[in-house]
Every structure is written in structure tokens, then in C-alpha cells.
Amino acid sequence: MSSLVPVLEARGVSKSYRSRHRSVQALDGVSLAVPAGATLGVVGESGSGKSTLARLLLALDQPTEGTVLYRGAQVSGRRERELVEFRRRVQIVFQDPMSSLDPRMRVYDLLAEPLRALAVPGDQGERVAELLASVELPADAARRYPHQFSGGQRQRIAIARALGPSPEVLVADEPVSALDVSVRAQILNLLASLVRDFNLTLVFISHDMAVVRHLCRSVAVLYRGHLVETGPTHQIYRSPQHEYTRELLAAVPRVRTERVRAH
Ligand code: ADP
Ligand code: MG
């Protein structure tokens, strides 16, 4: 298939939630193409629709209008058993590893479960060891439970789990927002090196423009469910077109000591 076909694409997606008598329009007509090899930052304040977009891109939820395509094929509205290949190829890391990792499962099983569920070929024990090494955790971590790790280590476990089926796209929904500032840079650096080493396409969701700047070559700005601006990171930084983007940039501290790069 042509490399010009985006690996992941949202076409005019809207999502409204109904709660009691109210209807919330979380996303409104968002179109976004993610080319293979892209590192795309999706930024916006809390409530702007970032997680909703992530769930739609992952086909964990269905759009009210519009459609999501993976390599040109529609994934919205498909049955779960038709999505096995898609599930291997597109993986997610959530903000809070404490709620995304089952506390009753040992790390070995947390990493092996998606391999089994998605029928990933190869030796499971070897794969788990490989995954732990790739997120720089010791081999004996496999025997322990999530609560026996720090927040940063738990996020490493969640990342290892996502890498299990050798995805081509990783969607990370605020993966460092729940972590102590001191460990954020470590996890961002890890993500940057994984993107490089495994040639991942990255959709990195954040409310923090500073983080996105160092990790992503392009940026999409969400504001109240609308995509208001998209383009190369350096261009958006140099000359933001939308007032809201300017506000987001104004919130970025001028002096930064951490430096992470995916490219
Ligand atoms: P973000 O991730 O940018 O903070 P979300 O996508 O989580 O934004 O939410 C966008 C809007 O949709 C918010 O107003 C939120 O309250 C609402 N929303 C999200 N999920 C649901 C849900 N399951 N039911 C009702 N409203 C929701
Ligand atoms: Mg969110």
C-alpha cells in the first residue's frame, strides 16, 4: 500500500455524550491524518476532547458522526473480532498506570495477557523478558505486582505492555501527567528512544506544549472539541495562528532544563 495513505486518520469525527438531560459535544467535526513515522502532539486544555479523540482513534469508542480509518480501511463500527490485526498494530498508554494495570496480576501476566489475547506468535517468556529490558526494568520485575513499583516504574510496565504486540502506532494519553516532575523526563526520554528504536508512529496527547515541543515534529491543537490549528511544531511555535494556541504557548515556562528528543 502507498506510504502516502495515513496510517491513522479521523475523518470528520464528532462525539457527543448524553448525561441525564444534557448532551455534551466532546468533539465536533475533527479531521486529522497521522502519516506513518509521524510524531504528532495533540494539545489542549482539560476537557478539550483529547481523550475522546484517543478513544475514537483506538476504536475503543464509536464516533457519533464521521469515521476512523487505519491504512485507509474503516475501523469505526467494526466488530471486535474484525479488529484483531488493528489491535496489534495500534496500542495505547493511558495517563494513570494504577488504573490501567490490574493490581491482582503479576507483571509477567500483565505483559503476557495481550500477547495471548492477540495471538502474537513467539515464545511468551522470551518476549516478556525482552519487553522488560526495553523499558529498562530488571528481569525479576516479572514476579512482582504493580503496587510494588513506583509511579514511573508502573508507567514503564504499561509501556512494555503496549509494546508487546510490536505495534506501529503508539497513542499515549498524557502518559506523564500523573507522575512526579522528577520522573517525567525519564519517561519522556524512554518514549523518545522507543520511538526511534522501534520506528513507532507516535500520537502524544498532552496539555503541556513544552513537552510536546521536544517530543513531536507536528502538533494538533484541540479547543472545545474543535481542531483549531495543526502543523509542524517549529512553525506553530514561531507563528501560532489561533488565539488559543498563543494562550497555550504563553503558559509554557521560558527556561527549560530537560531536553527530550525523538528525532
Ligand atoms: P480531555 O481529555 O481533553 O480532558 P475529554 O475527551 O476527556 O477531554 O472530555 C471532553 C468532554 O467530554 C468533557 O466535557 C467531558 O466532561 C466530556 N466527557 C468525556 N467522557 C464522557 C463520558 N463518558 N460521559 C459524559 N461526558 C463525557
Ligand atoms: Mg484526557
Short mmCIF file of N, CA and C in Angstrom, two decimals, residues 146-236:
data_model
loop_
_atom_site.label_atom_id
_atom_site.label_comp_id
_atom_site.label_asym_id
_atom_site.label_seq_id
_atom_site.Cartn_x
_atom_site.Cartn_y
_atom_site.Cartn_z
N PRO A 146 1.92 -4.70 40.52
CA PRO A 146 2.04 -3.27 40.25
C PRO A 146 2.29 -2.40 41.48
N HIS A 147 1.66 -2.74 42.63
CA HIS A 147 1.81 -1.85 43.79
C HIS A 147 3.23 -1.87 44.35
N GLN A 148 4.02 -2.84 43.92
CA GLN A 148 5.40 -2.91 44.43
C GLN A 148 6.37 -2.02 43.65
N PHE A 149 5.80 -1.21 42.76
CA PHE A 149 6.64 -0.33 41.94
C PHE A 149 6.29 1.14 42.18
N SER A 150 7.21 2.02 41.81
CA SER A 150 6.92 3.46 41.87
C SER A 150 6.05 3.84 40.68
N GLY A 151 5.51 5.05 40.72
CA GLY A 151 4.66 5.52 39.62
C GLY A 151 5.35 5.47 38.27
N GLY A 152 6.61 5.90 38.24
CA GLY A 152 7.36 5.89 36.99
C GLY A 152 7.59 4.48 36.48
N GLN A 153 7.90 3.57 37.42
CA GLN A 153 8.11 2.17 37.02
C GLN A 153 6.82 1.54 36.52
N ARG A 154 5.71 1.91 37.16
CA ARG A 154 4.42 1.38 36.70
C ARG A 154 4.12 1.85 35.28
N GLN A 155 4.48 3.10 34.99
CA GLN A 155 4.25 3.58 33.62
C GLN A 155 5.16 2.82 32.65
N ARG A 156 6.36 2.45 33.09
CA ARG A 156 7.23 1.61 32.25
C ARG A 156 6.55 0.27 31.94
N ILE A 157 5.89 -0.29 32.97
CA ILE A 157 5.19 -1.56 32.77
C ILE A 157 4.06 -1.39 31.75
N ALA A 158 3.32 -0.28 31.88
CA ALA A 158 2.22 -0.01 30.94
C ALA A 158 2.76 0.16 29.51
N ILE A 159 3.91 0.80 29.39
CA ILE A 159 4.52 0.99 28.07
C ILE A 159 4.97 -0.36 27.51
N ALA A 160 5.59 -1.18 28.37
CA ALA A 160 6.03 -2.52 27.92
C ALA A 160 4.84 -3.34 27.45
N ARG A 161 3.74 -3.25 28.17
CA ARG A 161 2.53 -3.98 27.79
C ARG A 161 2.03 -3.53 26.42
N ALA A 162 2.07 -2.23 26.19
CA ALA A 162 1.61 -1.70 24.90
C ALA A 162 2.53 -2.14 23.76
N LEU A 163 3.83 -2.29 24.06
CA LEU A 163 4.79 -2.67 23.02
C LEU A 163 4.74 -4.16 22.67
N GLY A 164 4.07 -4.94 23.54
CA GLY A 164 4.06 -6.40 23.39
C GLY A 164 3.79 -6.89 21.98
N PRO A 165 2.70 -6.46 21.36
CA PRO A 165 2.37 -6.96 20.02
C PRO A 165 3.16 -6.27 18.90
N SER A 166 4.25 -5.57 19.22
CA SER A 166 5.04 -4.83 18.22
C SER A 166 4.18 -3.89 17.37
N PRO A 167 3.51 -2.94 18.03
CA PRO A 167 2.63 -2.03 17.29
C PRO A 167 3.43 -1.11 16.38
N GLU A 168 2.74 -0.55 15.38
CA GLU A 168 3.41 0.50 14.60
C GLU A 168 3.00 1.88 15.09
N VAL A 169 1.84 1.97 15.75
CA VAL A 169 1.38 3.26 16.28
C VAL A 169 1.21 3.14 17.79
N LEU A 170 1.75 4.11 18.50
CA LEU A 170 1.53 4.20 19.93
C LEU A 170 0.79 5.51 20.20
N VAL A 171 -0.36 5.41 20.84
CA VAL A 171 -1.09 6.59 21.27
C VAL A 171 -0.85 6.70 22.78
N ALA A 172 -0.30 7.82 23.22
CA ALA A 172 0.00 8.00 24.64
C ALA A 172 -0.86 9.16 25.14
N ASP A 173 -1.81 8.85 26.03
CA ASP A 173 -2.74 9.86 26.52
C ASP A 173 -2.23 10.42 27.85
N GLU A 174 -1.56 11.56 27.80
CA GLU A 174 -0.98 12.21 28.98
C GLU A 174 -0.18 11.22 29.83
N PRO A 175 0.79 10.54 29.23
CA PRO A 175 1.46 9.45 29.95
C PRO A 175 2.32 9.89 31.13
N VAL A 176 2.64 11.18 31.22
CA VAL A 176 3.47 11.61 32.36
C VAL A 176 2.73 12.57 33.30
N SER A 177 1.47 12.86 32.98
CA SER A 177 0.76 13.88 33.77
C SER A 177 0.50 13.45 35.21
N ALA A 178 0.42 12.13 35.45
CA ALA A 178 0.16 11.67 36.83
C ALA A 178 1.45 11.41 37.59
N LEU A 179 2.61 11.68 36.96
CA LEU A 179 3.89 11.34 37.58
C LEU A 179 4.55 12.54 38.25
N ASP A 180 5.40 12.24 39.23
CA ASP A 180 6.20 13.29 39.85
C ASP A 180 7.07 13.95 38.78
N VAL A 181 7.23 15.25 38.95
CA VAL A 181 8.04 16.01 37.99
C VAL A 181 9.42 15.37 37.81
N SER A 182 9.97 14.85 38.91
CA SER A 182 11.33 14.30 38.86
C SER A 182 11.46 13.09 37.93
N VAL A 183 10.38 12.35 37.73
CA VAL A 183 10.49 11.16 36.86
C VAL A 183 9.92 11.39 35.46
N ARG A 184 9.28 12.54 35.27
CA ARG A 184 8.68 12.81 33.96
C ARG A 184 9.69 12.73 32.82
N ALA A 185 10.83 13.41 33.02
CA ALA A 185 11.83 13.47 31.95
C ALA A 185 12.34 12.08 31.61
N GLN A 186 12.47 11.22 32.63
CA GLN A 186 12.94 9.85 32.37
C GLN A 186 11.98 9.10 31.46
N ILE A 187 10.69 9.22 31.75
CA ILE A 187 9.70 8.51 30.94
C ILE A 187 9.62 9.11 29.54
N LEU A 188 9.73 10.43 29.44
CA LEU A 188 9.71 11.07 28.13
C LEU A 188 10.93 10.66 27.30
N ASN A 189 12.08 10.59 27.97
CA ASN A 189 13.29 10.13 27.26
C ASN A 189 13.15 8.69 26.81
N LEU A 190 12.55 7.87 27.67
CA LEU A 190 12.32 6.47 27.30
C LEU A 190 11.42 6.41 26.06
N LEU A 191 10.31 7.16 26.09
CA LEU A 191 9.40 7.17 24.94
C LEU A 191 10.13 7.61 23.67
N ALA A 192 10.94 8.66 23.81
CA ALA A 192 11.67 9.16 22.65
C ALA A 192 12.59 8.08 22.08
N SER A 193 13.28 7.34 22.95
CA SER A 193 14.20 6.33 22.41
C SER A 193 13.45 5.13 21.86
N LEU A 194 12.29 4.80 22.43
CA LEU A 194 11.49 3.69 21.89
C LEU A 194 10.96 4.03 20.49
N VAL A 195 10.53 5.29 20.35
CA VAL A 195 10.03 5.75 19.06
C VAL A 195 11.12 5.58 18.00
N ARG A 196 12.34 5.98 18.37
CA ARG A 196 13.49 5.85 17.46
C ARG A 196 13.81 4.38 17.19
N ASP A 197 13.98 3.62 18.26
CA ASP A 197 14.46 2.23 18.11
C ASP A 197 13.46 1.35 17.38
N PHE A 198 12.17 1.54 17.65
CA PHE A 198 11.15 0.67 17.06
C PHE A 198 10.41 1.35 15.92
N ASN A 199 10.89 2.53 15.52
CA ASN A 199 10.31 3.18 14.36
C ASN A 199 8.81 3.39 14.52
N LEU A 200 8.41 3.81 15.72
CA LEU A 200 6.99 3.95 16.03
C LEU A 200 6.42 5.24 15.48
N THR A 201 5.17 5.19 15.10
CA THR A 201 4.40 6.39 14.85
C THR A 201 3.78 6.76 16.20
N LEU A 202 3.96 8.03 16.61
CA LEU A 202 3.53 8.41 17.96
C LEU A 202 2.44 9.48 17.90
N VAL A 203 1.35 9.22 18.62
CA VAL A 203 0.36 10.28 18.87
C VAL A 203 0.45 10.56 20.36
N PHE A 204 0.98 11.72 20.68
CA PHE A 204 1.28 12.04 22.08
C PHE A 204 0.33 13.14 22.55
N ILE A 205 -0.53 12.78 23.49
CA ILE A 205 -1.55 13.70 23.96
C ILE A 205 -1.09 14.39 25.24
N SER A 206 -1.22 15.70 25.27
CA SER A 206 -0.73 16.43 26.44
C SER A 206 -1.41 17.79 26.56
N HIS A 207 -1.46 18.32 27.78
CA HIS A 207 -1.92 19.70 27.93
C HIS A 207 -0.72 20.63 27.98
N ASP A 208 0.50 20.03 27.87
CA ASP A 208 1.73 20.79 28.08
C ASP A 208 2.50 20.96 26.77
N MET A 209 2.45 22.18 26.23
CA MET A 209 3.11 22.46 24.95
C MET A 209 4.62 22.24 25.03
N ALA A 210 5.19 22.48 26.20
CA ALA A 210 6.65 22.36 26.34
C ALA A 210 7.09 20.92 26.11
N VAL A 211 6.33 19.98 26.65
CA VAL A 211 6.67 18.57 26.50
C VAL A 211 6.53 18.17 25.03
N VAL A 212 5.44 18.59 24.42
CA VAL A 212 5.17 18.26 23.03
C VAL A 212 6.27 18.80 22.11
N ARG A 213 6.74 19.97 22.42
CA ARG A 213 7.74 20.61 21.59
C ARG A 213 8.99 19.75 21.41
N HIS A 214 9.39 19.07 22.48
CA HIS A 214 10.63 18.31 22.42
C HIS A 214 10.45 16.88 21.95
N LEU A 215 9.21 16.43 21.90
CA LEU A 215 8.96 15.03 21.54
C LEU A 215 8.34 14.88 20.16
N CYS A 216 7.68 15.94 19.66
CA CYS A 216 6.83 15.79 18.48
C CYS A 216 7.23 16.74 17.35
N ARG A 217 7.25 16.21 16.13
CA ARG A 217 7.57 17.05 14.98
C ARG A 217 6.37 17.85 14.49
N SER A 218 5.16 17.36 14.79
CA SER A 218 3.98 18.15 14.42
C SER A 218 3.00 18.22 15.58
N VAL A 219 2.11 19.20 15.49
CA VAL A 219 1.19 19.47 16.60
C VAL A 219 -0.22 19.69 16.06
N ALA A 220 -1.21 19.18 16.79
CA ALA A 220 -2.61 19.49 16.52
C ALA A 220 -3.19 20.09 17.79
N VAL A 221 -3.86 21.23 17.65
CA VAL A 221 -4.39 21.91 18.83
C VAL A 221 -5.91 21.75 18.89
N LEU A 222 -6.38 21.18 19.99
CA LEU A 222 -7.82 20.99 20.21
C LEU A 222 -8.32 22.07 21.17
N TYR A 223 -9.46 22.65 20.81
CA TYR A 223 -10.07 23.65 21.68
C TYR A 223 -11.57 23.42 21.69
N ARG A 224 -12.09 23.04 22.83
CA ARG A 224 -13.52 22.78 22.98
C ARG A 224 -14.08 21.86 21.90
N GLY A 225 -13.37 20.80 21.65
CA GLY A 225 -13.85 19.80 20.70
C GLY A 225 -13.57 20.10 19.24
N HIS A 226 -12.94 21.25 18.98
CA HIS A 226 -12.59 21.62 17.60
C HIS A 226 -11.09 21.55 17.41
N LEU A 227 -10.69 21.11 16.22
CA LEU A 227 -9.28 21.17 15.87
C LEU A 227 -9.04 22.57 15.32
N VAL A 228 -8.31 23.41 16.07
CA VAL A 228 -8.19 24.81 15.65
C VAL A 228 -6.91 25.10 14.88
N GLU A 229 -5.92 24.22 15.03
CA GLU A 229 -4.66 24.50 14.35
C GLU A 229 -3.84 23.24 14.27
N THR A 230 -3.17 23.05 13.14
CA THR A 230 -2.28 21.90 13.02
C THR A 230 -1.13 22.26 12.09
N GLY A 231 0.04 21.70 12.36
CA GLY A 231 1.20 22.00 11.52
C GLY A 231 2.48 21.52 12.16
N PRO A 232 3.61 21.78 11.48
CA PRO A 232 4.91 21.43 12.05
C PRO A 232 5.13 22.17 13.37
N THR A 233 5.73 21.48 14.34
CA THR A 233 5.90 22.04 15.67
C THR A 233 6.62 23.39 15.64
N HIS A 234 7.73 23.45 14.88
CA HIS A 234 8.52 24.69 14.89
C HIS A 234 7.71 25.87 14.35
N GLN A 235 6.86 25.57 13.37
CA GLN A 235 6.05 26.63 12.76
C GLN A 235 4.99 27.15 13.73
N ILE A 236 4.36 26.21 14.42
CA ILE A 236 3.32 26.60 15.38
C ILE A 236 3.93 27.39 16.53
#
